[in-house]
Structure formats: structure tokens, C-alpha cells
Coordinates of C-alpha atoms in Angstrom, one line a residue:
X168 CA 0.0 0.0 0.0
X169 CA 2.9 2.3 1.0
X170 CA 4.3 1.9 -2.6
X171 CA 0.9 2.3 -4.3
X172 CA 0.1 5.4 -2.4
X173 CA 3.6 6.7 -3.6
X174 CA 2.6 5.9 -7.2
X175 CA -0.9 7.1 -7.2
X176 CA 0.4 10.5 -5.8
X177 CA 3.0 10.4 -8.6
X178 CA 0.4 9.7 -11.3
X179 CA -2.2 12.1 -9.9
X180 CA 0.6 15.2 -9.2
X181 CA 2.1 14.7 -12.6
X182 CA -1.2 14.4 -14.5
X183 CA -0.4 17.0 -17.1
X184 CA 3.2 16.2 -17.0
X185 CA 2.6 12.4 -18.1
X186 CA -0.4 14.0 -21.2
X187 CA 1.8 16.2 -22.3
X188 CA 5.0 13.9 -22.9
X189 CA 2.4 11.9 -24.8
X190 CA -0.3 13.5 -26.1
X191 CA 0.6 17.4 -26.3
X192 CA -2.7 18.7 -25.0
X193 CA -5.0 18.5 -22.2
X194 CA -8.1 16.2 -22.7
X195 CA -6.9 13.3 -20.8
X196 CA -5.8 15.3 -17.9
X197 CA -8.6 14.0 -15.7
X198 CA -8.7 10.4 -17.0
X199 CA -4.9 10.3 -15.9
X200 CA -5.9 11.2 -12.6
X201 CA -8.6 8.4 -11.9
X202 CA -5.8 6.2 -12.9
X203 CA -4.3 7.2 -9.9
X204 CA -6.8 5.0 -8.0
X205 CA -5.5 2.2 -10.1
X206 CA -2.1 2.7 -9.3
X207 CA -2.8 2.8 -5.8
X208 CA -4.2 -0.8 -5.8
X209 CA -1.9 -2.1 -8.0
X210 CA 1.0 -3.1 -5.9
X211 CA -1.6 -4.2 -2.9
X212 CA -3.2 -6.6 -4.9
X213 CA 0.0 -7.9 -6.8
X214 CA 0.7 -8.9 -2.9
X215 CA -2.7 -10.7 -2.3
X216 CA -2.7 -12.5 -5.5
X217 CA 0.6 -13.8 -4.8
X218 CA -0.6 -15.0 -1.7
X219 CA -3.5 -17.0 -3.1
X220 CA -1.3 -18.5 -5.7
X221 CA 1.3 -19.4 -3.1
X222 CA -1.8 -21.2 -1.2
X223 CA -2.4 -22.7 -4.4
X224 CA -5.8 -21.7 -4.6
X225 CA -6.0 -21.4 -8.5
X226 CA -9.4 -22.2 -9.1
X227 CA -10.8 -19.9 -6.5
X228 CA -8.3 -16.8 -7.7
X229 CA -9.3 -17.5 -11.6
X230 CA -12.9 -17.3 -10.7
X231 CA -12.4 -14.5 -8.8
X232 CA -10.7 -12.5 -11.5
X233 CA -13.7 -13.9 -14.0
X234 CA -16.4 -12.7 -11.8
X235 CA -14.3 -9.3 -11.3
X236 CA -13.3 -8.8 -14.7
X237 CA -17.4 -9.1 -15.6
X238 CA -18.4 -6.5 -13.0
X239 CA -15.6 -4.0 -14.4
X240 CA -17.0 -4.8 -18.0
X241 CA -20.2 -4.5 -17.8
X242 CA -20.2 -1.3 -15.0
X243 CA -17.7 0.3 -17.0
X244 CA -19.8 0.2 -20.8
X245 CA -22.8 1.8 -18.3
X246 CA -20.5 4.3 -17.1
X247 CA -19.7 5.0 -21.1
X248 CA -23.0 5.1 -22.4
X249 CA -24.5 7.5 -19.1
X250 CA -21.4 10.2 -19.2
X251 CA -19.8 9.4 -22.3
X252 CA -16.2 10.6 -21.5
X253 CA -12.5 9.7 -21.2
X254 CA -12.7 9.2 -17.7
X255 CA -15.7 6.4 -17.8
X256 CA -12.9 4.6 -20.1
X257 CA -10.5 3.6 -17.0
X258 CA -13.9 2.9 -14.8
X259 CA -13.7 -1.0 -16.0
X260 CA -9.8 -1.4 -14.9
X261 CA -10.6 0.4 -11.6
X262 CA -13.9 -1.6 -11.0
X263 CA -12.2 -4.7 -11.6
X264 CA -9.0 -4.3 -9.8
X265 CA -11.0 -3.3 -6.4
X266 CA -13.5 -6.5 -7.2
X267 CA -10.3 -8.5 -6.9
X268 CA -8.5 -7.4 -4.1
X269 CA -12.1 -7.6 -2.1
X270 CA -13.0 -11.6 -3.3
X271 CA -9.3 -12.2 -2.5
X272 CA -9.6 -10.1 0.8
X273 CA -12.9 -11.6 2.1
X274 CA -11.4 -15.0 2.1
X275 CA -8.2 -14.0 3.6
X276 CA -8.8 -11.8 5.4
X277 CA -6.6 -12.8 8.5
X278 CA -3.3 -13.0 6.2
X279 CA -3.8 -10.3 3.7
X280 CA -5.0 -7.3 5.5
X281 CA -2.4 -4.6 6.3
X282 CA -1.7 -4.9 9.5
X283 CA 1.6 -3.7 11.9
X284 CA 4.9 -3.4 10.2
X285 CA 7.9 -5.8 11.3
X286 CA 11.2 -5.9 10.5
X287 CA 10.8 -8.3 8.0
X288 CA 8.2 -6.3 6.1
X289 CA 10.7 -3.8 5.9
X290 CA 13.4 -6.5 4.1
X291 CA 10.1 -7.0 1.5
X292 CA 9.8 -3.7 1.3
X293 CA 13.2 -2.9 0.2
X294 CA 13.1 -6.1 -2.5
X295 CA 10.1 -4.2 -3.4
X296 CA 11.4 -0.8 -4.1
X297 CA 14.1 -2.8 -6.2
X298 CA 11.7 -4.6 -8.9
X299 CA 9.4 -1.1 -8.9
X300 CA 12.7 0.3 -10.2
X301 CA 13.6 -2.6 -12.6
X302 CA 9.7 -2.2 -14.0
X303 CA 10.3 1.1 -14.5
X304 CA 12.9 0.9 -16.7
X305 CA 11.6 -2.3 -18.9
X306 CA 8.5 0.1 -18.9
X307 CA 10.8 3.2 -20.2
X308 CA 12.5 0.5 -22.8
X309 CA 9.3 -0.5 -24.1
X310 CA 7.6 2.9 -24.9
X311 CA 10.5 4.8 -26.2
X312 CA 10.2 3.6 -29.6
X313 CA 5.9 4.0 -29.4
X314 CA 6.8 7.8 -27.2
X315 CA 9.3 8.7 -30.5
X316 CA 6.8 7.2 -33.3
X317 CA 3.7 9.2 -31.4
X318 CA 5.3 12.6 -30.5
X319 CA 7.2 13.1 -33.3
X320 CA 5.8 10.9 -36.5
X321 CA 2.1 11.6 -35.7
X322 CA -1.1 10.0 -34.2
X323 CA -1.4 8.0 -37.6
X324 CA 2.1 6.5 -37.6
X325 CA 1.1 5.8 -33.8
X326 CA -2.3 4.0 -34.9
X327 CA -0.5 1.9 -37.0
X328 CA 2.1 1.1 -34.3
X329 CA -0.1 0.5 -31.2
X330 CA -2.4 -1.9 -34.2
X331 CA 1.0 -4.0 -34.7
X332 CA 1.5 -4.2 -31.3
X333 CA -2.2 -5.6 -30.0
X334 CA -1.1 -9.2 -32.5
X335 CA 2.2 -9.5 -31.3
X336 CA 3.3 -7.3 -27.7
X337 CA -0.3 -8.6 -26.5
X338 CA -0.2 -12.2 -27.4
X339 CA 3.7 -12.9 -26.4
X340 CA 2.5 -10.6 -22.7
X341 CA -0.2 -13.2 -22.3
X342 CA 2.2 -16.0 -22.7
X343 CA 4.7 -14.7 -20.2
X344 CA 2.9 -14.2 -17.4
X345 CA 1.5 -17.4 -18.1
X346 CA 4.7 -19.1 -17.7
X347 CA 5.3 -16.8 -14.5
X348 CA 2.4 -17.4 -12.6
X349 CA 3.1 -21.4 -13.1
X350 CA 6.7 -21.2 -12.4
X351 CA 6.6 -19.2 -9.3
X352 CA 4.5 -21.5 -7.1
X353 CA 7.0 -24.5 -8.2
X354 CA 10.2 -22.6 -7.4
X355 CA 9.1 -22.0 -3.9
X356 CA 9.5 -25.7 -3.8
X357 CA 12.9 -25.8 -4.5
X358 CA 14.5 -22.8 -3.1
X359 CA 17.1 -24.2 -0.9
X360 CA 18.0 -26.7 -3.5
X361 CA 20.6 -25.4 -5.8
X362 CA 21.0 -27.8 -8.3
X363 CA 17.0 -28.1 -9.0
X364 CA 17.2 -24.7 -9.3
X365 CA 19.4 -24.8 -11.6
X366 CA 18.1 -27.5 -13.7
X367 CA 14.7 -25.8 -13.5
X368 CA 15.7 -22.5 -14.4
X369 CA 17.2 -23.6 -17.7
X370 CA 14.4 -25.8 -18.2
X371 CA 12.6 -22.9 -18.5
X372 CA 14.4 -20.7 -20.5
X373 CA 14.3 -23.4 -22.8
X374 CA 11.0 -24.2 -22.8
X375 CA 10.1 -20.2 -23.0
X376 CA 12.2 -19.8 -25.9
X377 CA 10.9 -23.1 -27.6
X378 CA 7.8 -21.4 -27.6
X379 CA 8.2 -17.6 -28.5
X380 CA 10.7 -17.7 -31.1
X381 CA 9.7 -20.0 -34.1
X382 CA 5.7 -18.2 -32.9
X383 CA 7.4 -15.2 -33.8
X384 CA 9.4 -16.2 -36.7
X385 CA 6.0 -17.6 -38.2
X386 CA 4.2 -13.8 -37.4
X387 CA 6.9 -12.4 -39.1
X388 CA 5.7 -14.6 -42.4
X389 CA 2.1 -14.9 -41.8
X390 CA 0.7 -12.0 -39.9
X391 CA 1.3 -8.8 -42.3
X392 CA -0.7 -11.1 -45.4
X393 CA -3.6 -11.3 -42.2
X394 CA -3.1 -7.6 -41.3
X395 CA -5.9 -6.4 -44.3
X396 CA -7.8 -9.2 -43.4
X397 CA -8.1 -8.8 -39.4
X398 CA -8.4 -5.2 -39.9
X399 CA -8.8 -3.9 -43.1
X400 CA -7.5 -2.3 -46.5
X401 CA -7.3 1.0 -44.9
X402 CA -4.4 -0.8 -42.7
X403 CA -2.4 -2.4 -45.0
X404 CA 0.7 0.3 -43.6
X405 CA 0.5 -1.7 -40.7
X406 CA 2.0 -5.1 -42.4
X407 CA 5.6 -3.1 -42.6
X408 CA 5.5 -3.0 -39.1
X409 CA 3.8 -6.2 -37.4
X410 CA 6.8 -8.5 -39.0
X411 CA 9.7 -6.8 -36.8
X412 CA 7.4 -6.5 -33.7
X413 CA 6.8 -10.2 -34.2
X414 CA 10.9 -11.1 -34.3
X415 CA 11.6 -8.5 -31.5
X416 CA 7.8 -9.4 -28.5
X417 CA 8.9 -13.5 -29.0
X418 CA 11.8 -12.5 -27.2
X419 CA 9.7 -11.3 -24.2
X420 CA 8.7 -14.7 -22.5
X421 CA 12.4 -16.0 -22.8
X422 CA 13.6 -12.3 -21.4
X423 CA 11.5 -12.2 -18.4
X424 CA 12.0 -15.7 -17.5
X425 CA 15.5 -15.0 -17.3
X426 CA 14.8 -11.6 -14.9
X427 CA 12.9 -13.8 -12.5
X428 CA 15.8 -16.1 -12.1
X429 CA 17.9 -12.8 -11.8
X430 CA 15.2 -10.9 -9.4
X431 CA 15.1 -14.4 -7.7
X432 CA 18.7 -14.4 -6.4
X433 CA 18.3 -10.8 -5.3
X434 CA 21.0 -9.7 -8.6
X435 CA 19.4 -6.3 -9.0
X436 CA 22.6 -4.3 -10.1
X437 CA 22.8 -7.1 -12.9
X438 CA 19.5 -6.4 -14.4
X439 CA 20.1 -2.9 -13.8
X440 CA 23.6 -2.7 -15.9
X441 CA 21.4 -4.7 -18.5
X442 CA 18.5 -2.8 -18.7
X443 CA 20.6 0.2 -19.2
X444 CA 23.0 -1.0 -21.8
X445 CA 19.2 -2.1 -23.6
X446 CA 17.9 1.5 -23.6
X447 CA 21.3 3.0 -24.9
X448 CA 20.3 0.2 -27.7
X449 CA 17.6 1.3 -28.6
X450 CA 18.1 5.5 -28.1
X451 CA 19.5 5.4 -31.5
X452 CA 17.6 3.5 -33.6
X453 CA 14.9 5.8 -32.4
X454 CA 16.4 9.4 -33.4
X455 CA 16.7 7.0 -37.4
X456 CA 13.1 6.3 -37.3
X457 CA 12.6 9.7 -35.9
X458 CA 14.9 11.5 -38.8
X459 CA 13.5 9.1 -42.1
X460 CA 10.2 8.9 -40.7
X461 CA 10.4 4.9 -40.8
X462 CA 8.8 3.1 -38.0
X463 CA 10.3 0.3 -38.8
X464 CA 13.6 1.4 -37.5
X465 CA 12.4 1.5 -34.1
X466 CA 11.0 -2.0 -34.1
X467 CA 14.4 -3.3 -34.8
X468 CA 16.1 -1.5 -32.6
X469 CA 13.5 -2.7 -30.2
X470 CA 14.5 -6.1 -31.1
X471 CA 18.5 -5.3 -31.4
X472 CA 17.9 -4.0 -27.6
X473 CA 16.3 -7.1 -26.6
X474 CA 18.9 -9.3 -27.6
X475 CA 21.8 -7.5 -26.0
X476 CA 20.2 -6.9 -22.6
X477 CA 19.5 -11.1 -22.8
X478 CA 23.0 -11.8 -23.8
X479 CA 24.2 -9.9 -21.1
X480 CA 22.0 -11.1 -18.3
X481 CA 22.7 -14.8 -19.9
X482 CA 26.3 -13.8 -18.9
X483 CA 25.5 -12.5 -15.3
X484 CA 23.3 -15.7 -14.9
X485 CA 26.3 -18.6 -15.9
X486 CA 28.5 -16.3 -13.8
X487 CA 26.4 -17.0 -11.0
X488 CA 25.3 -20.7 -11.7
X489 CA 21.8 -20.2 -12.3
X490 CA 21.3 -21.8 -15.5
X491 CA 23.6 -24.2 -17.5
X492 CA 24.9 -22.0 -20.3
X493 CA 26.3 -24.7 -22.4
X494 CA 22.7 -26.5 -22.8
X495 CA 21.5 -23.2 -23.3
X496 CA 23.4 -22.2 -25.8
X497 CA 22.6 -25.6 -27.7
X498 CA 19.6 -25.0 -27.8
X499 CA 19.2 -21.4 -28.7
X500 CA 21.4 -22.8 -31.9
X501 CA 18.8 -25.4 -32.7
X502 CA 16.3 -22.7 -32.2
X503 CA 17.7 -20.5 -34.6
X504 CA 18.4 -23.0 -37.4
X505 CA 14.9 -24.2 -37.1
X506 CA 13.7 -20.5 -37.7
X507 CA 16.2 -20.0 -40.0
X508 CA 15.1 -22.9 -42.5
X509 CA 11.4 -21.8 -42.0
X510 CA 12.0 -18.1 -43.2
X511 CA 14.1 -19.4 -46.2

């Protein structure tokens, strides 16, 4: 809560700070500010979710998030259709978030309620801070290329972007945190065995690249011939784009597994040197896109900054026996040959 009430007063005091960087003007002033009762939830219910999962109480947390994200939907299109503004557009998100943490809450009430803080909430707290300040730079990495393409290309280039991104960021997001949510309760199984860990962490990187990669090599072939089918002729422009957002999003599953393993063994200044060594990546490929008006610069260099912040955190990781690099590596070449003979 202590976080979220930091955030919330960050998002609400820098309300025209935030529009402007993106948008120029003023309309969504207000609409950013009723976000701010998202943020403040956010991190709370992150906590309580965790919680349920660590009970193993899947079935009960997936219907409550069913049940919850149904109240949000349907109060939020009422809000729309009665005040028909921006600000009935977060309602659902809001609505739903609150709807969570109080089905969670009811049940668990005993464990998940804030209550007095001990030393060892102040340990969490601190691990806490750290992956807030990780997120915030992934989150900076990701929306530098769709901030350049929006504020200085135009709201059209932008369309075609943010379209690009909803069938290939979306569906490779979905997939990671599916593989997160299973791999955390399993890990807690294992912590204090190093050699499981070890075998499990690779495991997973394998499996999580298995599955991204050759998914994305395929969108890079298939999905700008859909692109005029899914949405139209009018948005043919967006097949130049969708390919290279394919190659660079399959990366994400693989990527954040990695982090985990990172985040896990409390290697924060790792994924920091990383995540910075990504951004300076990808600064220049933006000011190209930005100076021949190609947004297709930018989604490579989101891809080029992908690889080289998971090259170097695959370094970090062997360094520190987390995963076995040599297996790894094998199989990141089969990967690629596989990919390779497809696109050929």
C-alpha cells in the first residue's frame, strides 16, 4: 500500500506532466488522474494475488478474477453510455482491480489485511522498491520507440504502431505471465536446492524460448498477409511493421523468465547494468526512425535492444550458476536453425 500510495500520488501530481510527454494537450488530464486510484491498488493486490497463488488456490483466484473482470465490464460500458467521456474509459480497470482485491480479501482476510509493520516487512519492502525500479525501466524500454513514433511521426504512424503491437506485444505478454504465474509456485518448492534450481531454471528458458521464437518467426511470415484481413484495407501500412514486432515481442517470455531467475537471487545491479545498456540500444535506432520517418527502425532497434540486454544477463546468470549455459546455448542454436530454414 505504501508503494501504491507513492505511485498514485506520482500519477495524480504529474497528470499534465505524463499528457503532455504523450499526447501534447489537455483532454486526458482527468482520466490520468482516476488512474491514480489504479495505481494505488496495483501493488496491494499484486501482494494478495501472490498470496492465493502461493496457497495454491488457482481455481478460486481465476474465478475471482472472472467474476471481477465481468463487474468491471459491464459497470464500466454503463458508465460509457450515461457520461460518455475519457474518464468512464479507466472505470472498467478500476472496478475490476477493487473487485479482486475484495473476493481475495474476504477469504483471507486474516493474512492479507495490512496490519503492523515488522522488520521483516521492511526486508520486502526494500526487495520491493528494487523490482518497482527494474519495471520502470523495462517500462521506459518498451515505450521509447511507441513515445518517438507518437510525439514526433504523428497520431497515424502511432495507430498503426499501437495496431502492430495488439497481435504480437499482446499475445507474447499473455504468454509470459503465463509461464510466470506457473513457475513461481514451483520454485518455492525448490529454493534451498541449488541444483534443482538450476536444472529448472534452464528448463525454463528453454521451454520459454521453444515457444516464443519460431511463434514469432511464423508472425513475421504470416501476420502482415492477415493484417488487411483482421483489420482492413485501410491498414495495409501496418504489415511493414507487425513482421519486426513479431521477431523483437517472442523474445519477451524468454527475457522475463531470465529476470525472474535474476530478481530471484536478489541480482538487481545485474538487471540494472542490462537494462541500461538495452535503452542506450535502442536511443538510436529511435532518433533514425525519428529522422527518415520509418517506423520500422524503431522495431528493430526494439529487437537489437532485446537481444543484447539477454545476452548480457545470460552472462551474469552462468557467472552465478543459475542456469547451465552450455545447454542453453545448444539449444538457442537449434532454435535458430529451425527459424532460420522456416523463413528461407
Amino acid at each position: 500500500l505504501l508503494l501504491g500510495c507513492l505511485a498514485a500520488a506520482a500519477v495524480a501530481g504529474l497528470a499534465d506532466v505524463w499528457v503532455s510527454l504523450w499526447a501534447g494537450g489537455s483532454d486526458a488530464v482527468v482520466a490520468v488522474r482516476w488512474l491514480a486510484l489504479s495505481t494505488l491498488i496495483t501493488p496491494y493486490m499484486g501482494v494478495i494475488v501472490a498470496f492465493a497463488r502461493r496457497a495454491g488456490q488457482f481455481k478460486f483466484l481465476a474465478t475471482v478474477q472472472l467474476l471481477s473482470a465481468a463487474l468491471g465490464m459491464v459497470a464500466g460500458i454503463a458508465l460509457i453510455f450515461t457520461f460518455r467521456n475519457a474518464e468512464s474509459l479507466v472505470a472498467s480497470l478500476i472496478i475490476t482491480q477493487y473487485a479482486i482485491v475484495v473476493g481475495v480479501g474476504i477469504r483471507h482476510s486474516a493474512s492479507v489485511w495490512p496490519g503492523r509493520v515488522r522488520k521483516h516487512d521492511l526486508r520486502q519492502l526494500r526487495f520491493s522498491f528494487a523490482v518497482t525500479g527494474t519495471n520502470t525501466l523495462y517500462y521506459i524500454q518498451q515505450n521509447l520507440p511507441r513515445w518517438s513514433i507518437g510525439r514526433f511521426l504523428g497520431n497515424v504512424e502511432l495507430g498503426y504502431w499501437n495496431r502492430a503491437e495488439v497481435v504480437t506485444a499482446v499475445p507474447f505478454q499473455s504468454v509470459q505471465n503465463a509461464i510466470l504465474q506457473t513457475m513461481y509456485p514451483q520454485f518455492a518448492h525448490i529454493e534451498n536446492d541449488v541444483r534443482r534450481q538450476k536444472d529448472g531454471w534452464t528448463d525454463m528458458l528453454v521451454l520459454s524460448a521453444w515457444v516464443g521464437v519460431p511463434a514469432g518467426t511464423i508472425g513475421y511470415i504470416v501476420l502482415p498477409v492477415l493484417i488487411p484481413l483482421l483489420y482492413g484495407t485501410r491498414w495495409t501500412d501496418v504489415g511493414s511493421i507487425v513482421g519486426v514486432l513479431a521477431l523483437a515481442y517472442c523474445l519477451l517470455p524468454t527475457m522475463s523468465v531470465l529476470a525472474a531467475g535474476l530478481e530471484q537471487r536478489g541480482m538487481f545491479k545485474a538487471i540494472l547494468i542490462s537494462l541500461f545498456l538495452g535503452i542506450a540500444t535502442i536511443v538510436p535506432f529511435c532518433f533514425a526512425a525519428v529522422n527518415a520517418r520509418d517506423p520500422v527502425l524503431a522495431g528493430i532497434g526494439l529487437g537489437v535492444s532485446f537481444v543484447v540486454q539477454h545476452a548480457l544477463n545470460l552472462l551474469f546468470a552462468s557467472r552465478s550458476r543459475l542456469i547451465d549455459i552450455r545447454r542453453i546455448l545448444v539449444e538457442y542454436l537449434l532454435i535458430g536453425s529451425v527459424c532460420l530454414i522456416v523463413l528461407v
